[in-house]
């Protein structure tokens, strides 16, 4: 690990992600004094702009989107590090000019100058930008100076296994795996990082984390939003590529992995990949039996009426894009044999919530004849009510033994305060210090695509089942879990929700 980074180049600097997330995250790092004196930010997009024009726009975005109170002096300092460079992504001459500019501004002050390239652009540009960086020799390793460039990719990394491999081949011509930072911002969420602490720093949980005690696991990523302004991307991606192949596989592998031998990035990733490799071989025929795709119809979110997906702007009225997917998977190893993992994600569902639910076996004998105790559950709330709920059975006061289930809640924000670092603050900091733990290694991407290629192909010609906006998804998804004698545990507001004002 080294900290001599001095050029941070953002491709796509006029885009939504840069304005809403990256610039505010850089502001946070400036305020926290995490940026070195010689750190320069080169913001790259295709419009003509002066440095001053861009700095003005950037400071407006930071004032608008910063999570923390903006201090004038700090903002001024950050703005003085920012430069703007016009590059049309397909124009090699623009890259030559960019190279000269980068050399000019990094020349005097950087001894071991490293460059970090952040591709905050649509994925269709990833290969083109990498190829052009290579051609103009902007990203080459400088062995003399021991400079160590890095590149960051937004998701999705490829749209299937073949395109992901092609992209990876082109990237690895310029960068080694330890220079490549594939982002899955879910990994930087506090409660996701907390998962490993919950599991491996508590002797009361880990011994029970296996098939002997766990009946099944549910992972839900539910959104109330519709497609918004992303129809162009979403029509091609759908819920499988947008959420399940990446965010949900990260959650599944963290929940399913064995204890790593250390918290080093590679030790953790080795165990995560082992989970993906232990998923049974799926064929299009058998995966269809354990999956359901859906598309939202008309309905209401709260009191607001909303239109069906195929009536949204930019969406084909006969669109077959799935806005919902449910999938049952089993991890074929000693730890999990016979324990189903039910995954579901969708847009325009009843509530916004990401949860991992561990459902324990029923007690093996019936001691209380009048009352049937519920299965114990642990609910790990990733968002929006970050925390953990343990649900267990207790006696209702009175002469008779009546059993009811009760909750023990850990509210993350009540305990640690509301200002947890934002995912991008953490991710930018980690890339600067060269820590890849929260980023996705190539074999994680590759093994995830192997599964989801099959799922996508299996449903290629299927018409997604319609579900009402504001519901919990299509009826077929209920049947998927009910035929196993189980049911979806829908997200509920925890006891501390009012306290958080959410
Ligand atoms: N937005 C989010 O919250 C979010 C969250 C997670 C992941 N992502 C991912 O982040 C990436 C960027 O998303 P975004 O929402 O920020 O996209 P966006 O708003 O469409 O921005 C794209 C950026 O690329 C530039 N650009 C496009 N074509 C170009 C060309 N031919 N030459 C030079 N510049 C060009 C645009 O410049 P112009 O202004 O000139 O068009 C703009 O700066 C995507 O891969 C997305 O999937 C976004």
Coordinates of C-alpha atoms and ligand atoms in Angstrom, one line a residue:
X1 CA 0.0 0.0 0.0
X2 CA 1.2 3.5 -0.8
X3 CA -0.3 6.9 -0.5
X4 CA 1.5 8.9 -3.1
X5 CA -1.6 9.4 -5.3
X6 CA -1.7 12.8 -7.0
X7 CA -4.0 12.6 -10.0
X8 CA -7.6 11.6 -9.6
X9 CA -9.2 11.6 -13.1
X10 CA -13.0 11.4 -13.3
X11 CA -14.3 10.4 -16.7
X12 CA -18.0 11.5 -16.8
X13 CA -17.5 14.6 -14.7
X14 CA -20.7 16.3 -15.7
X15 CA -22.8 13.2 -14.9
X16 CA -25.3 12.5 -12.2
X17 CA -23.0 10.2 -10.2
X18 CA -20.1 12.7 -10.2
X19 CA -22.3 15.5 -9.0
X20 CA -24.4 13.7 -6.5
X21 CA -21.8 11.3 -5.0
X22 CA -18.2 11.7 -6.1
X23 CA -17.7 15.5 -5.6
X24 CA -19.4 15.4 -2.2
X25 CA -17.3 12.4 -1.2
X26 CA -14.1 14.3 -2.2
X27 CA -15.3 17.2 -0.2
X28 CA -15.7 15.0 2.8
X29 CA -12.2 13.6 2.4
X30 CA -10.8 17.2 2.1
X31 CA -12.6 18.2 5.3
X32 CA -11.2 15.1 7.0
X33 CA -7.7 16.1 5.7
X34 CA -7.3 12.8 3.8
X35 CA -6.1 14.4 0.6
X36 CA -2.4 15.0 0.2
X37 CA -1.1 18.4 -0.7
X38 CA -0.2 17.4 -4.2
X39 CA -3.6 15.8 -5.0
X40 CA -5.2 17.1 -8.2
X41 CA -8.6 16.2 -9.5
X42 CA -9.0 16.2 -13.3
X43 CA -12.7 16.3 -14.3
X44 CA -13.3 15.0 -17.8
X45 CA -16.4 15.2 -20.1
X46 CA -17.2 16.2 -23.6
X47 CA -18.5 19.7 -23.3
X48 CA -16.3 22.8 -23.7
X49 CA -15.7 24.4 -20.3
X50 CA -13.1 26.5 -18.6
X51 CA -11.6 25.3 -15.3
X52 CA -13.4 28.2 -13.6
X53 CA -16.8 27.2 -15.1
X54 CA -16.4 23.7 -13.9
X55 CA -15.2 24.7 -10.4
X56 CA -18.3 26.8 -10.0
X57 CA -20.6 24.0 -11.1
X58 CA -18.7 21.5 -8.8
X59 CA -19.0 23.8 -5.8
X60 CA -22.7 24.2 -6.4
X61 CA -23.1 20.4 -6.5
X62 CA -21.2 20.0 -3.3
X63 CA -23.2 22.6 -1.5
X64 CA -26.4 20.9 -2.7
X65 CA -25.5 17.2 -2.1
X66 CA -22.9 17.2 0.7
X67 CA -24.0 15.1 3.7
X68 CA -22.0 17.2 6.0
X69 CA -22.1 21.0 6.6
X70 CA -20.0 22.7 4.0
X71 CA -17.2 25.1 5.2
X72 CA -16.2 27.8 2.8
X73 CA -12.5 27.5 3.3
X74 CA -12.5 23.8 2.8
X75 CA -14.5 24.1 -0.3
X76 CA -12.2 26.7 -1.7
X77 CA -9.2 24.4 -1.1
X78 CA -10.9 21.5 -2.8
X79 CA -11.9 23.8 -5.7
X80 CA -8.3 24.8 -6.2
X81 CA -7.4 21.2 -6.8
X82 CA -10.0 20.7 -9.5
X83 CA -9.3 21.1 -13.2
X84 CA -11.5 20.5 -16.2
X85 CA -10.5 18.8 -19.4
X86 CA -12.7 18.2 -22.5
X87 CA -12.4 14.7 -23.9
X88 CA -14.7 13.1 -26.4
X89 CA -14.3 9.5 -25.4
X90 CA -13.8 8.3 -29.0
X91 CA -11.3 11.0 -30.0
X92 CA -7.6 9.9 -29.6
X93 CA -6.4 13.5 -30.0
X94 CA -8.3 14.5 -27.0
X95 CA -6.5 11.8 -25.0
X96 CA -3.2 13.1 -26.2
X97 CA -4.1 16.6 -25.0
X98 CA -5.3 15.1 -21.7
X99 CA -2.0 13.3 -21.3
X100 CA 0.0 16.5 -21.8
X101 CA -2.3 18.3 -19.4
X102 CA -1.9 15.6 -16.7
X103 CA 1.8 15.7 -17.1
X104 CA 1.8 19.5 -16.8
X105 CA -0.2 19.6 -13.6
X106 CA 1.5 16.7 -11.9
X107 CA 5.0 17.3 -13.1
X108 CA 6.5 19.6 -10.5
X109 CA 5.0 18.5 -7.2
X110 CA 4.6 14.7 -7.5
X111 CA 7.6 12.5 -6.7
X112 CA 6.0 9.1 -7.1
X113 CA 2.9 10.2 -9.0
X114 CA 0.1 7.8 -9.2
X115 CA -3.0 8.2 -11.3
X116 CA -6.4 7.0 -10.4
X117 CA -8.9 6.8 -13.2
X118 CA -12.6 6.7 -12.2
X119 CA -14.9 5.7 -15.0
X120 CA -18.2 7.3 -14.0
X121 CA -19.6 6.7 -17.4
X122 CA -22.1 4.3 -19.0
X123 CA -20.6 0.8 -19.2
X124 CA -20.6 0.9 -23.0
X125 CA -17.7 3.3 -22.8
X126 CA -15.5 1.2 -20.5
X127 CA -13.5 -0.6 -23.2
X128 CA -13.1 2.4 -25.4
X129 CA -11.7 4.5 -22.6
X130 CA -9.3 1.8 -21.5
X131 CA -8.1 1.2 -25.0
X132 CA -7.5 4.9 -25.6
X133 CA -5.6 5.3 -22.3
X134 CA -3.4 2.4 -23.4
X135 CA -2.8 3.9 -26.9
X136 CA -1.7 7.2 -25.6
X137 CA 0.3 5.6 -22.7
X138 CA -1.5 7.6 -20.0
X139 CA -2.0 4.7 -17.7
X140 CA 1.3 2.9 -18.0
X141 CA 3.2 1.7 -14.9
X142 CA 6.2 3.9 -14.3
X143 CA 8.7 1.4 -12.9
X144 CA 11.4 4.0 -12.5
X145 CA 9.2 6.1 -10.3
X146 CA 7.4 3.1 -8.8
X147 CA 4.2 4.8 -9.7
X148 CA 1.2 2.6 -9.4
X149 CA -1.9 3.6 -11.4
X150 CA -5.4 2.4 -10.5
X151 CA -8.7 2.2 -12.4
X152 CA -12.2 2.2 -10.9
X153 CA -15.2 0.9 -12.7
X154 CA -18.8 1.5 -11.9
X155 CA -21.1 -1.5 -12.2
X156 CA -22.2 -3.3 -14.4
X157 CA -19.0 -5.0 -15.3
X158 CA -20.2 -6.6 -18.6
X159 CA -23.7 -7.4 -19.6
X160 CA -23.1 -11.2 -19.7
X161 CA -20.2 -13.6 -19.2
X162 CA -18.8 -13.1 -22.7
X163 CA -18.8 -9.3 -22.6
X164 CA -17.4 -9.3 -19.1
X165 CA -14.5 -11.5 -20.2
X166 CA -13.9 -9.3 -23.3
X167 CA -13.9 -6.2 -21.1
X168 CA -11.6 -7.8 -18.5
X169 CA -9.2 -8.9 -21.3
X170 CA -8.9 -5.4 -22.6
X171 CA -8.5 -3.9 -19.1
X172 CA -5.8 -6.4 -18.0
X173 CA -3.7 -5.5 -21.0
X174 CA -3.1 -2.2 -19.2
X175 CA -3.8 -2.9 -15.5
X176 CA -3.0 -5.8 -13.2
X177 CA -5.8 -7.2 -11.0
X178 CA -4.4 -5.3 -8.0
X179 CA -4.8 -2.1 -9.9
X180 CA -8.4 -2.7 -10.8
X181 CA -11.2 -1.5 -8.5
X182 CA -14.6 -2.8 -9.6
X183 CA -17.2 -1.0 -7.5
X184 CA -20.2 -2.6 -5.9
X185 CA -21.3 0.3 -3.6
X186 CA -23.4 -2.2 -1.5
X187 CA -20.1 -3.5 -0.1
X188 CA -19.4 -0.1 1.4
X189 CA -22.7 0.1 3.3
X190 CA -22.2 0.0 7.0
X191 CA -24.5 -2.9 7.7
X192 CA -22.9 -5.0 5.0
X193 CA -19.5 -4.5 6.5
X194 CA -21.1 -5.2 9.9
X195 CA -22.1 -8.6 8.6
X196 CA -18.7 -10.1 9.0
X197 CA -18.3 -8.6 12.5
X198 CA -21.7 -9.9 13.5
X199 CA -20.7 -13.3 12.3
X200 CA -17.1 -13.6 13.3
X201 CA -16.8 -11.4 16.3
X202 CA -19.7 -13.0 18.3
X203 CA -19.4 -16.4 19.7
X204 CA -23.2 -16.5 20.2
X205 CA -24.0 -16.3 16.5
X206 CA -21.4 -18.1 14.4
X207 CA -21.8 -21.6 15.9
X208 CA -25.5 -21.4 14.9
X209 CA -24.7 -20.2 11.3
X210 CA -25.2 -23.4 9.4
X211 CA -27.8 -26.0 8.3
X212 CA -28.1 -27.5 11.8
X213 CA -29.8 -24.4 13.1
X214 CA -30.9 -22.4 10.0
X215 CA -34.1 -23.4 8.1
X216 CA -33.6 -20.9 5.3
X217 CA -32.4 -17.4 4.4
X218 CA -34.2 -14.6 2.6
X219 CA -32.5 -11.6 0.9
X220 CA -34.8 -8.8 -0.2
X221 CA -33.8 -5.7 -2.1
X222 CA -37.0 -3.8 -2.6
X223 CA -37.4 -0.4 -4.2
X224 CA -40.5 1.9 -4.4
X225 CA -39.0 3.9 -7.3
X226 CA -39.8 3.0 -10.8
X227 CA -37.4 3.2 -13.8
X228 CA -37.2 7.0 -13.5
X229 CA -35.0 8.5 -16.2
X230 CA -33.0 5.3 -16.7
X231 CA -35.2 3.6 -19.3
X232 CA -32.5 3.5 -21.9
X233 CA -30.2 1.5 -19.6
X234 CA -32.9 -0.5 -17.8
X235 CA -34.6 -1.8 -20.9
X236 CA -31.4 -3.7 -21.7
X237 CA -30.4 -4.5 -18.1
X238 CA -33.5 -5.4 -16.2
X239 CA -33.6 -6.3 -12.5
X240 CA -31.3 -9.4 -12.9
X241 CA -28.4 -7.4 -14.3
X242 CA -29.1 -4.2 -12.4
X243 CA -29.3 -5.7 -8.9
X244 CA -29.3 -9.4 -8.5
X245 CA -26.1 -10.3 -10.4
X246 CA -24.0 -7.9 -8.4
X247 CA -25.5 -6.5 -5.1
X248 CA -27.4 -9.6 -4.2
X249 CA -24.6 -12.0 -5.0
X250 CA -22.3 -9.9 -2.8
X251 CA -24.8 -10.2 0.1
X252 CA -25.3 -13.9 -0.6
X253 CA -21.6 -14.7 -0.5
X254 CA -21.0 -12.7 2.6
X255 CA -23.8 -14.5 4.4
X256 CA -22.8 -17.9 3.0
X257 CA -19.0 -17.8 3.3
X258 CA -16.9 -19.7 5.8
X259 CA -14.6 -17.8 8.2
X260 CA -11.6 -16.5 6.3
X261 CA -8.2 -17.0 7.7
X262 CA -7.6 -13.3 7.9
X263 CA -9.4 -10.1 6.9
X264 CA -7.0 -9.5 4.1
X265 CA -8.8 -8.7 0.9
X266 CA -7.8 -11.9 -0.9
X267 CA -8.6 -14.2 2.0
X268 CA -12.1 -12.8 2.3
X269 CA -12.6 -12.9 -1.5
X270 CA -11.4 -16.5 -1.7
X271 CA -14.1 -17.6 0.7
X272 CA -16.8 -15.5 -1.1
X273 CA -15.8 -17.1 -4.5
X274 CA -16.0 -20.5 -2.9
X275 CA -19.7 -19.9 -2.1
X276 CA -20.4 -18.9 -5.8
X277 CA -18.6 -22.0 -6.9
X278 CA -20.6 -24.2 -4.6
X279 CA -23.9 -23.2 -6.2
X280 CA -25.2 -26.2 -8.0
X281 CA -24.9 -26.4 -11.7
X282 CA -27.9 -24.8 -13.2
X283 CA -29.5 -25.4 -16.5
X284 CA -32.0 -23.2 -18.2
X285 CA -34.7 -25.9 -17.6
X286 CA -34.1 -26.3 -13.8
X287 CA -33.4 -22.6 -13.1
X288 CA -36.8 -21.7 -14.6
X289 CA -38.5 -23.9 -11.9
X290 CA -36.8 -21.9 -9.2
X291 CA -37.2 -18.4 -10.5
X292 CA -39.9 -15.9 -11.3
X293 CA -39.7 -12.7 -13.3
X294 CA -42.2 -9.8 -13.1
X295 CA -42.9 -6.4 -14.4
X296 CA -44.8 -3.7 -12.6
X297 CA -48.3 -2.6 -13.7
X298 CA -50.4 0.4 -12.7
X299 CA -50.9 0.9 -9.0
X300 CA -50.0 3.3 -6.1
X301 CA -47.0 3.9 -3.9
X302 CA -48.5 5.3 -0.7
X303 CA -51.2 7.7 -1.9
X304 CA -49.6 8.4 -5.3
X305 CA -50.9 6.6 -8.3
X306 CA -48.2 5.4 -10.6
X307 CA -48.1 4.1 -14.1
X308 CA -47.1 0.7 -15.4
X309 CA -43.5 0.1 -16.5
X310 CA -44.5 -0.2 -20.1
X311 CA -46.1 3.2 -20.0
X312 CA -43.0 4.9 -18.7
X313 CA -41.0 7.4 -20.8
X314 CA -38.5 5.6 -23.0
X315 CA -40.0 2.1 -22.5
X316 CA -41.3 0.0 -25.3
X317 CA -45.0 -0.7 -24.7
X318 CA -44.3 -4.4 -25.4
X319 CA -41.2 -4.5 -23.3
X320 CA -40.2 -7.8 -21.7
X321 CA -37.7 -6.2 -19.3
X322 CA -38.1 -7.7 -15.9
X323 CA -38.5 -5.2 -13.0
X324 CA -38.8 -8.0 -10.5
X325 CA -37.0 -11.3 -10.0
X326 CA -37.2 -14.0 -7.3
X327 CA -34.8 -16.9 -7.3
X328 CA -34.2 -19.8 -5.0
X329 CA -30.6 -21.0 -4.7
X330 CA -28.9 -23.7 -2.6
X331 CA -25.3 -23.7 -1.6
X332 CA -24.0 -27.2 -2.2
X333 CA -21.6 -27.7 0.7
X334 CA -21.3 -29.2 4.1
X335 CA -22.3 -26.0 5.8
X336 CA -25.5 -25.3 3.9
X337 CA -26.7 -28.5 2.2
X338 CA -30.5 -28.3 2.1
X339 CA -30.9 -24.7 3.2
X340 CA -32.6 -22.6 0.5
X341 CA -31.6 -19.0 -0.1
X342 CA -34.6 -17.1 -1.4
X343 CA -33.6 -13.9 -3.2
X344 CA -36.0 -11.2 -4.5
X345 CA -35.6 -7.7 -5.8
X346 CA -38.0 -5.4 -7.6
X347 CA -39.0 -1.9 -8.4
X348 CA -42.3 -0.2 -7.4
X349 CA -42.7 -2.6 -4.4
X350 CA -44.6 -1.6 -1.3
X351 CA -41.6 -0.4 0.7
X352 CA -38.0 0.5 0.1
X353 CA -35.9 -1.9 2.1
X354 CA -32.8 -4.1 1.9
X355 CA -32.9 -7.0 4.4
X356 CA -31.2 -10.3 5.1
X357 CA -33.4 -12.6 7.1
X358 CA -32.0 -15.6 8.8
X359 CA -34.9 -18.0 9.7
X360 CA -34.0 -20.6 12.3
X361 CA -35.5 -24.1 12.6
X362 CA -38.5 -24.6 14.8
X363 CA -37.7 -26.1 18.2
X364 CA -37.5 -29.9 17.7
X365 CA -40.1 -30.9 20.2
X366 CA -43.5 -29.5 21.4
X367 CA -43.3 -28.7 25.1
X368 CA -46.1 -26.1 25.3
X369 CA -49.2 -27.8 24.2
X370 CA -51.5 -24.7 24.0
X371 CA -49.1 -22.6 21.9
X372 CA -47.0 -23.2 18.9
X373 CA -43.8 -21.1 19.0
X374 CA -42.8 -19.2 15.9
X375 CA -39.4 -19.9 14.2
X376 CA -36.7 -17.5 15.5
X377 CA -35.5 -14.9 13.1
X378 CA -32.6 -12.6 12.8
X379 CA -33.3 -9.6 10.5
X380 CA -30.2 -7.7 9.2
X381 CA -31.5 -4.3 8.0
X382 CA -29.1 -2.9 5.5
X383 CA -31.4 0.0 4.6
X384 CA -33.2 2.3 5.4
X385 CA -33.4 1.4 9.1
X386 CA -29.9 0.2 9.5
X387 CA -29.8 -2.3 12.4
X388 CA -30.4 -5.9 13.5
X389 CA -33.5 -7.4 15.0
X390 CA -33.5 -10.7 16.8
X391 CA -37.0 -12.2 17.0
X392 CA -37.6 -14.8 19.7
X393 CA -40.5 -16.3 21.7
X394 CA -41.6 -15.1 25.1
X395 CA -44.5 -15.8 27.5
X396 CA -47.4 -13.4 27.5
X397 CA -48.2 -12.4 31.2
X398 CA -51.0 -14.4 32.7
X399 CA -51.8 -17.8 34.3
X400 CA -51.7 -19.7 31.0
X401 CA -48.6 -20.2 29.0
X402 CA -49.3 -18.3 25.8
X403 CA -46.3 -17.6 23.6
X404 CA -45.8 -14.6 21.5
X405 CA -42.8 -13.5 19.5
X406 CA -40.9 -10.4 20.6
X407 CA -38.1 -8.3 19.1
X408 CA -34.7 -7.3 20.4
X409 CA -33.6 -4.3 18.3
X410 CA -30.1 -2.9 17.6
X411 CA -30.5 0.5 16.0
X412 CA -27.2 1.4 14.3
X413 CA -27.9 5.1 14.1
X414 CA -29.2 5.4 17.7
X415 CA -26.0 3.9 18.9
X416 CA -23.4 5.4 16.6
X417 CA -25.1 8.6 15.4
X418 CA -26.5 9.6 12.1
X419 CA -23.2 10.5 10.3
X420 CA -21.9 7.1 9.1
X421 CA -19.6 7.6 6.1
X422 CA -21.4 7.5 2.8
X423 CA -20.4 4.5 0.6
X424 CA -18.5 6.6 -1.9
X425 CA -16.5 8.4 0.8
X426 CA -15.2 5.0 1.9
X427 CA -14.6 3.7 -1.6
X428 CA -12.6 6.7 -2.7
X429 CA -10.5 6.6 0.5
X430 CA -9.9 2.8 0.0
X431 CA -8.7 3.2 -3.6
X432 CA -6.3 5.9 -2.5
X433 CA -4.7 3.7 0.2
X434 CA -4.8 0.7 -2.1
X435 CA -7.3 -1.4 -0.1
X436 CA -9.3 -3.7 -2.4
X437 CA -11.4 -5.4 0.3
X438 CA -14.7 -3.7 -0.6
X439 CA -14.2 -4.1 -4.4
X440 CA -15.1 -7.0 -6.6
X441 CA -12.3 -9.3 -7.8
X442 CA -12.5 -10.7 -11.3
X443 CA -13.4 -14.3 -10.3
X444 CA -16.4 -13.0 -8.3
X445 CA -17.7 -11.2 -11.3
X446 CA -17.0 -14.2 -13.6
X447 CA -18.7 -16.8 -11.3
X448 CA -21.7 -14.6 -10.8
X449 CA -22.2 -14.2 -14.5
X450 CA -22.0 -17.9 -15.0
X451 CA -25.2 -18.3 -12.9
X452 CA -27.0 -15.2 -14.3
X453 CA -26.2 -16.0 -17.9
X454 CA -28.3 -19.2 -17.4
X455 CA -31.1 -17.3 -15.6
X456 CA -31.2 -14.6 -18.3
X457 CA -31.3 -17.1 -21.1
X458 CA -33.9 -19.2 -19.4
X459 CA -36.3 -16.2 -19.4
X460 CA -35.2 -14.7 -22.7
X461 CA -38.5 -15.4 -24.4
X462 CA -40.7 -15.3 -21.3
X463 CA -43.3 -12.6 -20.7
X464 CA -42.7 -11.3 -17.1
X465 CA -45.7 -11.8 -14.8
X466 CA -47.5 -8.5 -14.1
X467 CA -47.7 -7.2 -10.5
X468 CA -49.5 -4.2 -9.2
X469 CA -47.2 -1.3 -8.3
X470 CA -47.2 -0.9 -4.5
X471 CA -47.6 -4.7 -3.9
X472 CA -44.9 -7.2 -2.9
X473 CA -44.5 -8.6 -6.4
X474 CA -46.2 -11.2 -8.6
X475 CA -48.3 -14.0 -7.1
X476 CA -46.0 -16.5 -8.8
X477 CA -43.2 -15.4 -6.5
X478 CA -45.4 -16.2 -3.5
X479 CA -46.0 -19.7 -4.9
X480 CA -42.3 -20.2 -5.4
X481 CA -41.7 -20.1 -1.7
X482 CA -45.1 -21.4 -0.6
X483 CA -44.6 -24.7 -2.4
X484 CA -41.7 -25.3 0.1
X485 CA -44.0 -24.6 3.0
X486 CA -42.5 -21.2 3.7
X487 CA -43.5 -17.6 3.1
X488 CA -41.8 -14.3 2.3
X489 CA -41.0 -12.2 5.4
X490 CA -42.0 -8.7 4.2
X491 CA -40.0 -5.8 5.6
X492 CA -41.5 -4.1 8.6
X493 CA -40.7 -0.8 10.4
X494 CA -38.6 -1.6 13.5
X495 CA -39.5 -0.2 16.9
X496 CA -36.9 2.5 16.5
X497 CA -38.1 3.8 13.1
X498 CA -40.0 6.8 14.6
X499 CA -37.0 7.8 16.7
X500 CA -35.0 8.1 13.4
X501 CA -37.8 10.2 11.8
X502 CA -37.7 8.0 8.7
Ligands
LIG1 N1 -26.1 7.9 -11.0 C1 -26.0 7.1 -10.0 O1 -26.4 7.3 -8.9 C2 -25.2 5.8 -10.2 C3 -25.2 4.9 -9.2 C4 -24.5 3.7 -9.3 C5 -23.9 3.5 -10.5 N2 -23.9 4.4 -11.5 C6 -23.1 4.1 -12.8 O2 -22.2 5.2 -13.0 C7 -22.0 5.4 -14.4 C8 -22.4 6.8 -14.7 O3 -23.7 7.1 -14.4 P1 -24.4 8.5 -14.4 O4 -25.7 8.4 -13.9 O5 -23.5 9.5 -13.8 O6 -24.4 8.8 -16.0 P2 -24.7 10.2 -16.7 O7 -25.4 11.1 -15.9 O8 -25.4 9.8 -18.0 O9 -23.3 10.8 -17.1 C9 -22.4 10.3 -18.1 C10 -21.2 11.1 -18.2 O10 -20.4 10.7 -19.3 C11 -20.2 11.8 -20.2 N3 -20.2 11.3 -21.6 C12 -21.2 10.5 -22.2 N4 -20.8 10.2 -23.5 C13 -19.6 10.8 -23.7 C14 -18.7 10.9 -24.8 N5 -19.0 10.3 -25.9 N6 -17.6 11.6 -24.6 C15 -17.3 12.2 -23.4 N7 -18.1 12.2 -22.4 C16 -19.3 11.5 -22.5 C17 -21.4 12.7 -20.0 O11 -21.1 13.9 -20.5 P3 -22.2 15.0 -21.0 O12 -22.7 15.8 -19.9 O13 -21.5 15.8 -22.0 O14 -23.3 14.1 -21.6 C18 -21.5 12.6 -18.5 O15 -20.5 13.4 -17.9 C19 -22.9 4.4 -15.1 O16 -22.1 3.3 -15.4 C20 -24.0 4.0 -14.0 O17 -24.5 2.7 -14.2 C21 -24.6 5.5 -11.4

